[in-house]
XYZ file of C-alpha atoms in Angstrom:
465
model
C 4.336 25.129 -25.912
C 6.281 24.033 -23.876
C 8.600 20.775 -24.314
C 8.641 17.778 -21.990
C 12.383 18.904 -21.606
C 11.561 22.532 -21.014
C 8.887 21.360 -18.404
C 11.031 19.227 -16.736
C 13.628 22.131 -16.061
C 10.591 24.181 -14.680
C 9.980 21.941 -12.084
C 13.828 21.727 -10.467
C 13.160 25.547 -10.573
C 10.171 24.843 -8.261
C 11.451 22.494 -5.138
C 11.694 25.165 -2.845
C 7.635 25.775 -3.448
C 7.225 22.266 -3.526
C 9.002 21.212 -0.722
C 7.001 23.847 1.092
C 3.335 22.831 -0.085
C 4.198 18.691 0.715
C 5.382 20.060 4.148
C 2.188 21.703 4.731
C 0.347 18.858 3.279
C 2.039 16.142 5.436
C 1.383 18.312 8.842
C -2.605 17.520 8.420
C -2.722 14.497 10.444
C -5.165 12.220 8.064
C -5.363 9.078 10.171
C -8.093 7.335 8.900
C -8.191 4.976 11.502
C -9.052 6.998 14.446
C -12.436 8.922 14.975
C -10.852 11.670 16.674
C -9.120 12.402 13.420
C -12.077 12.662 11.014
C -12.099 16.809 10.794
C -8.192 15.866 9.682
C -9.455 13.721 7.153
C -11.735 16.070 5.661
C -8.798 19.020 5.889
C -6.845 16.926 3.807
C -9.371 16.434 1.476
C -9.962 19.857 1.130
C -6.298 20.507 0.787
C -6.116 18.101 -2.257
C -9.299 19.191 -3.593
C -7.881 23.129 -3.620
C -4.997 21.847 -5.411
C -6.480 20.308 -8.022
C -8.688 23.313 -8.688
C -5.742 25.827 -8.622
C -3.837 23.971 -11.246
C -6.922 23.859 -13.563
C -8.743 20.376 -13.346
C -12.120 20.380 -13.907
C -15.005 18.664 -12.141
C -12.997 18.966 -8.492
C -15.553 17.505 -6.080
C -15.029 15.766 -2.474
C -17.448 12.799 -3.254
C -19.092 11.180 0.066
C -18.448 7.469 0.493
C -20.124 5.406 4.171
C -16.299 6.348 5.220
C -13.909 9.354 3.857
C -14.781 11.030 0.872
C -12.975 10.205 -2.240
C -11.266 13.783 -4.008
C -12.046 13.434 -8.009
C -11.264 15.185 -10.808
C -10.629 15.317 -14.479
C -9.328 16.731 -17.461
C -10.531 15.502 -20.844
C -9.029 17.920 -23.520
C -6.432 15.408 -25.483
C -9.036 13.995 -28.026
C -8.067 10.529 -29.509
C -5.878 10.096 -26.284
C -5.663 7.002 -23.565
C -7.923 8.354 -20.398
C -5.606 7.771 -17.204
C -7.205 7.156 -14.005
C -4.677 8.209 -11.278
C -4.940 5.966 -7.836
C -3.755 7.700 -4.501
C -4.637 8.097 -0.957
C -4.317 10.720 1.892
C -5.157 9.082 4.837
C -1.790 7.680 6.842
C -1.152 5.037 9.545
C -1.059 5.438 13.141
C 1.805 6.871 14.918
C 2.206 4.571 17.499
C 4.701 4.299 19.398
C 5.226 7.566 19.666
C 8.171 7.840 22.065
C 10.293 5.786 19.084
C 9.952 9.410 16.900
C 12.973 11.390 16.774
C 11.037 14.150 16.095
C 7.026 14.816 16.227
C 5.389 12.769 13.380
C 2.970 15.621 12.178
C 5.697 18.330 12.198
C 7.740 17.123 8.645
C 11.661 17.369 9.440
C 14.290 18.050 6.897
C 17.377 16.087 8.343
C 20.075 15.656 5.421
C 18.361 14.422 2.333
C 15.419 12.980 4.098
C 12.067 14.735 5.513
C 10.845 12.785 8.466
C 7.000 12.543 9.165
C 4.144 9.915 9.081
C 3.145 9.400 5.495
C 6.238 11.123 4.078
C 6.367 7.880 1.939
C 3.282 6.077 2.489
C 1.950 8.279 0.227
C 1.539 11.871 0.546
C 4.911 12.245 -1.404
C 4.033 10.350 -4.682
C -0.071 12.361 -4.400
C 1.833 15.525 -4.548
C 4.391 14.509 -6.859
C 2.168 13.276 -9.464
C -0.430 16.705 -8.624
C 3.296 19.093 -9.414
C 3.351 16.825 -12.786
C -0.007 17.544 -13.625
C 0.782 20.808 -12.892
C 3.471 21.414 -15.019
C 1.081 20.524 -18.109
C -1.857 22.488 -17.261
C 0.068 25.840 -16.549
C 0.815 25.932 -20.257
C -0.822 23.931 -23.252
C -2.891 20.993 -21.501
C -2.320 17.833 -20.667
C -1.014 14.841 -23.802
C -3.703 12.658 -22.235
C -6.782 12.449 -20.538
C -6.717 12.456 -16.695
C -9.303 11.332 -14.261
C -7.730 11.313 -10.675
C -9.187 9.612 -7.276
C -7.556 10.057 -4.068
C -8.929 7.930 -1.160
C -9.136 8.248 2.428
C -9.398 4.621 3.669
C -6.728 2.907 1.980
C -4.504 2.121 5.419
C -8.257 0.851 6.446
C -8.079 -1.803 3.268
C -10.277 -0.047 0.993
C -13.576 -0.829 2.467
C -15.563 1.361 0.713
C -13.596 1.823 -2.506
C -15.330 -0.571 -4.238
C -19.087 0.567 -3.525
C -17.531 3.790 -4.998
C -15.774 2.324 -8.088
C -19.083 0.385 -8.624
C -21.905 3.317 -8.631
C -19.591 5.594 -10.161
C -18.156 3.380 -13.062
C -19.428 5.468 -16.261
C -17.668 8.389 -14.739
C -14.185 6.397 -13.629
C -13.950 4.912 -16.967
C -10.888 4.819 -18.331
C -7.961 2.996 -20.407
C -5.179 2.329 -17.772
C -5.003 3.016 -13.364
C -1.780 4.719 -12.722
C -1.674 3.642 -8.936
C 0.707 5.922 -7.567
C 1.218 3.888 -4.120
C 4.098 2.062 -5.151
C 8.198 2.801 -4.929
C 11.688 2.043 -5.872
C 14.186 -0.392 -4.458
C 16.611 2.302 -3.669
C 18.145 5.734 -4.943
C 20.292 4.494 -7.402
C 18.070 1.486 -8.482
C 14.945 2.126 -10.738
C 12.584 -0.474 -10.415
C 8.831 -1.001 -11.659
C 6.432 -2.962 -9.745
C 4.568 -5.914 -11.877
C 2.961 -7.909 -9.313
C 1.340 -7.157 -5.690
C 0.085 -9.446 -2.752
C -3.127 -9.945 -1.991
C -4.442 -9.490 1.465
C -7.076 -10.985 3.213
C -7.174 -10.253 7.207
C -9.417 -11.341 10.221
C -9.372 -11.237 13.840
C -9.402 -15.168 16.225
C -11.461 -14.598 19.247
C -11.340 -17.124 21.938
C -13.961 -17.331 24.387
C -14.067 -18.785 28.177
C -15.516 -17.935 30.928
C -18.770 -15.498 31.407
C -16.080 -13.066 32.866
C -12.790 -13.041 34.055
C -11.868 -14.926 37.097
C -9.447 -15.155 39.588
C -7.290 -17.471 39.092
C -6.265 -18.919 42.346
C -9.675 -20.384 42.577
C -10.296 -21.376 39.017
C -6.820 -22.168 37.852
C -6.469 -25.247 36.778
C -10.053 -25.985 36.635
C -10.861 -23.868 33.916
C -9.424 -23.551 30.144
C -7.431 -20.217 29.696
C -8.864 -18.681 26.496
C -5.467 -17.044 26.007
C -3.645 -20.008 26.727
C -5.926 -21.751 23.790
C -5.059 -18.860 21.464
C -1.600 -18.914 21.984
C -1.503 -22.708 21.231
C -3.891 -22.261 17.942
C -1.419 -19.612 16.643
C 1.359 -21.679 17.261
C 0.223 -24.498 15.328
C -0.238 -22.473 12.017
C 3.208 -22.671 10.914
C 5.605 -25.733 10.890
C 9.086 -25.411 11.871
C 10.180 -24.869 8.885
C 7.829 -21.533 8.305
C 5.160 -23.337 5.993
C 1.670 -22.589 6.826
C -0.389 -25.210 7.939
C -3.680 -23.988 7.056
C -5.878 -26.776 5.457
C -5.340 -26.728 1.594
C -3.637 -23.327 1.850
C -0.797 -23.810 -1.057
C -3.064 -25.535 -3.505
C -3.569 -22.574 -5.628
C 0.016 -21.188 -4.950
C 1.396 -20.088 -8.270
C 5.565 -21.080 -8.825
C 8.111 -18.466 -10.243
C 9.316 -19.252 -13.527
C 13.046 -19.711 -14.054
C 12.754 -16.657 -15.781
C 11.169 -14.559 -13.178
C 13.499 -16.129 -10.396
C 16.559 -14.600 -13.082
C 14.632 -11.627 -12.966
C 14.315 -11.279 -9.348
C 17.959 -11.918 -8.410
C 18.896 -9.094 -10.636
C 17.845 -6.857 -8.210
C 21.089 -5.832 -5.910
C 19.903 -7.608 -2.494
C 21.582 -8.272 0.933
C 20.423 -10.213 3.575
C 22.468 -8.745 6.328
C 21.080 -5.489 5.027
C 18.015 -6.490 5.144
C 18.311 -8.334 8.537
C 19.818 -4.991 9.779
C 16.947 -2.784 8.794
C 14.730 -4.909 10.494
C 16.729 -5.369 13.574
C 16.608 -8.947 14.031
C 19.916 -11.288 14.707
C 18.546 -13.385 11.976
C 16.041 -13.902 8.819
C 13.523 -16.828 8.958
C 11.683 -18.436 6.317
C 11.171 -21.483 3.820
C 14.249 -22.682 3.135
C 14.222 -23.168 -0.586
C 13.468 -19.914 -1.400
C 15.821 -16.837 -0.958
C 14.682 -13.621 0.955
C 13.573 -11.861 -1.884
C 11.401 -14.254 -3.208
C 10.011 -14.725 -0.137
C 9.410 -10.970 0.210
C 7.248 -11.031 -2.953
C 5.753 -14.220 -4.115
C 5.226 -16.770 -1.140
C 1.995 -16.305 0.811
C 2.272 -15.582 4.600
C 0.466 -15.753 8.012
C 1.130 -13.135 10.440
C -0.111 -12.235 13.856
C -0.353 -8.618 13.551
C -0.962 -8.164 17.134
C -2.773 -10.435 20.867
C -4.866 -8.836 23.516
C -6.543 -10.562 26.408
C -6.564 -10.324 29.839
C -5.149 -7.616 32.311
C -1.867 -5.966 29.910
C -1.290 -2.735 32.010
C 1.609 -1.945 34.578
C 1.826 -4.146 37.441
C -0.069 -7.262 38.432
C -3.614 -8.571 38.321
C -3.871 -12.670 38.893
C -6.707 -13.705 36.515
C -7.832 -16.190 34.602
C -9.556 -13.933 31.051
C -12.977 -14.263 29.626
C -11.508 -14.030 26.034
C -8.793 -13.157 24.013
C -8.116 -12.283 20.411
C -5.505 -12.204 17.407
C -5.450 -9.975 14.725
C -4.361 -11.935 11.832
C -3.031 -11.286 8.219
C -2.451 -13.207 5.364
C -0.541 -12.084 2.361
C -1.636 -14.029 -0.717
C 0.081 -14.977 -3.886
C -1.301 -14.925 -7.697
C -4.443 -17.440 -7.914
C -4.950 -17.984 -4.083
C -8.763 -15.786 -2.980
C -9.572 -14.108 0.314
C -12.343 -16.340 0.428
C -10.804 -19.789 0.063
C -7.994 -18.664 3.059
C -11.397 -17.492 5.148
C -12.481 -20.957 4.519
C -9.302 -22.466 5.451
C -8.823 -20.348 9.001
C -12.466 -21.263 9.636
C -11.723 -25.415 9.097
C -8.316 -25.156 11.217
C -9.880 -23.792 14.085
C -12.696 -26.036 13.847
C -10.592 -29.026 13.766
C -7.909 -27.715 16.710
C -9.551 -25.578 19.309
C -10.936 -27.448 22.153
C -14.519 -27.778 23.393
C -13.526 -26.148 26.576
C -13.586 -23.103 25.031
C -15.763 -20.974 22.253
C -13.909 -19.304 19.119
C -15.001 -17.173 16.215
C -13.164 -15.970 12.765
C -14.366 -12.479 12.217
C -13.425 -11.254 8.411
C -12.198 -8.000 9.071
C -11.893 -6.482 5.262
C -13.165 -6.926 1.466
C -10.271 -8.563 0.654
C -8.452 -8.840 -2.526
C -6.812 -11.068 -4.830
C -2.601 -10.824 -5.602
C -2.180 -8.919 -9.063
C 0.421 -9.520 -11.904
C 0.841 -6.736 -14.580
C 1.414 -7.660 -18.279
C 4.694 -6.002 -18.732
C 4.827 -5.731 -22.403
C 1.559 -3.449 -22.476
C 1.454 0.025 -23.833
C 1.244 1.695 -20.259
C 4.340 -0.860 -19.139
C 6.262 0.867 -21.868
C 5.712 3.938 -21.202
C 7.113 3.791 -17.664
C 10.149 1.976 -18.531
C 11.088 4.661 -20.906
C 10.098 7.470 -18.331
C 11.859 6.043 -15.357
C 14.821 5.273 -18.291
C 14.628 8.707 -19.014
C 14.576 10.218 -15.319
C 17.317 7.940 -14.170
C 19.423 7.543 -17.553
C 18.886 3.416 -16.741
C 16.388 1.333 -16.775
C 14.361 -0.476 -14.196
C 14.784 -3.938 -12.753
C 11.634 -5.479 -12.588
C 10.114 -6.364 -8.923
C 7.326 -8.406 -7.144
C 6.727 -7.212 -3.691
C 4.853 -8.348 -0.200
C 2.539 -4.791 0.170
C -1.109 -4.955 -1.171
C -3.165 -2.339 -2.634
C -6.486 -3.495 -2.970
C -7.573 -0.741 -6.176
C -5.144 -2.936 -8.547
C -7.620 -6.182 -8.226
C -10.745 -3.422 -7.700
C -9.787 -1.666 -10.994
C -9.576 -4.822 -12.936
C -12.606 -6.300 -11.778
C -14.832 -3.374 -11.624
C -13.592 -1.224 -14.559
C -11.842 -3.611 -16.904
C -8.662 -1.945 -17.086
C -4.833 -2.890 -15.976
C -2.970 -1.104 -13.359
C 0.942 0.660 -13.548
C 2.500 0.826 -10.193
C 4.458 3.738 -10.928
C 5.545 5.409 -7.490
C 9.194 6.899 -6.119
C 9.153 6.184 -2.303
C 12.765 4.911 -1.974
C 12.099 1.055 -0.146
C 15.192 0.838 1.605
C 14.784 2.452 5.420
C 11.685 4.064 4.321
C 10.353 2.545 7.588
C 6.833 2.637 5.835
C 4.206 1.955 9.074
C 7.155 2.405 11.525
C 8.375 5.128 13.720
C 10.858 7.628 11.815
C 8.861 6.997 8.387
C 10.611 8.946 5.906
C 10.688 10.399 2.153
C 14.334 10.698 0.487
C 13.927 13.725 -0.817
C 16.104 13.516 -4.615
C 13.312 11.069 -5.080
C 10.526 12.826 -4.499
C 12.189 15.475 -6.710
C 12.641 12.878 -9.583
C 8.889 11.569 -9.285
C 7.743 14.524 -10.230
C 10.309 14.534 -13.498
C 9.219 10.878 -14.037
C 5.702 11.610 -14.106
C 5.731 14.083 -16.780
C 7.714 12.209 -18.490
C 5.458 9.390 -18.362
C 2.103 11.185 -19.285
C 4.136 12.292 -22.607
C 5.314 8.864 -22.887
C 1.520 7.430 -22.771
C 0.698 9.717 -25.730
C 2.217 7.783 -28.484
C -0.832 5.160 -27.100
C -3.885 5.436 -29.716
C -6.791 4.153 -28.964
C -10.491 4.351 -30.052
C -13.643 4.982 -28.590
C -14.986 7.572 -26.245
C -13.807 7.771 -22.342
């Protein structure tokens, strides 16, 4: 029976094999939102399932949903030890704009210490790292804790079919803790643990005018232009200081405690570096909060895209029949997606003129924000794993991203989540061209997960999981 340190040393000797496998995985263009990649989604699910079978997991299955399938597996040989449900996703974002990639997005390319490809950081490297940690145990004497694996294919769509899947398979997924690998660290030399995520509510706002596109010379000035109305509605959703103007939007917003502001201030953060990373001339937001506080602890309303009328090259003089904006809101603790939907509808009714018809369409189930207690056995195990892996303790972070499974696990399974991942936030280009994974941090991720499972064995639980 090998010790944890021996497993870590063995993992370090396997870096070449790990990289070869990772490149193979990332090369699969598993873009969940595009129908033409449905076959690639199935291929990615089968690739993950094959890995699980090869390492000795039991009950490996590709389980259908109303959309893309969930890959499930389990190993329940640690009697009296906790059961960990491991979450990840094998789908990736679209690659547009393609011409901004320095190398093809599904031809993973190593440049220096980084692996460039779509899905490299979000989140195939995380999935693969936890698979290799499981392998390090299963090819020896077995895991120190019980494990169930649930890798979905729709996270980049907002996980629309995950909640029904969890509800249908509650007994099968019963566990003591959810390990959410869809997370990261602040910098390669700054390990961190996320204890809070913002929630998400996503909508389309449609404005309808004439029954068809009209000649702008003949009808302009006599018919209200839906694109103009849409822009005016959007412009009124923020005041000059960046505060969101939907009615009652801030009524339930949780304010930061002084202790949390002190903890966040420990995170080395440069407004100038952030500005340069974003590629903007100046930063923006509520003046009474620092940039780091705005990123994780304040709600947002963002326009993700606008369409309407003629947008191709050249010119065409029309008054469009309709216009649409995609709008996402990131929510902080105690805000609810349904409240935001009501507020957006109320705002539109109050401000839209009677010359057009407006419609708000909810695009996802949405999810509230999540806070995780920092003194639980799972969090203590994560702190120990990171400290041993990086030779320094983590800082705690609240971040702006949303991972729907965290609230689903709490609501449907009654379990808390540990958000433990090793993608380096700085420069990862998530959802953007030239996405990259810092390879030394990926290898450390394998070690971190090995140590996490070892630390969890000290958690004594009762009951049949």
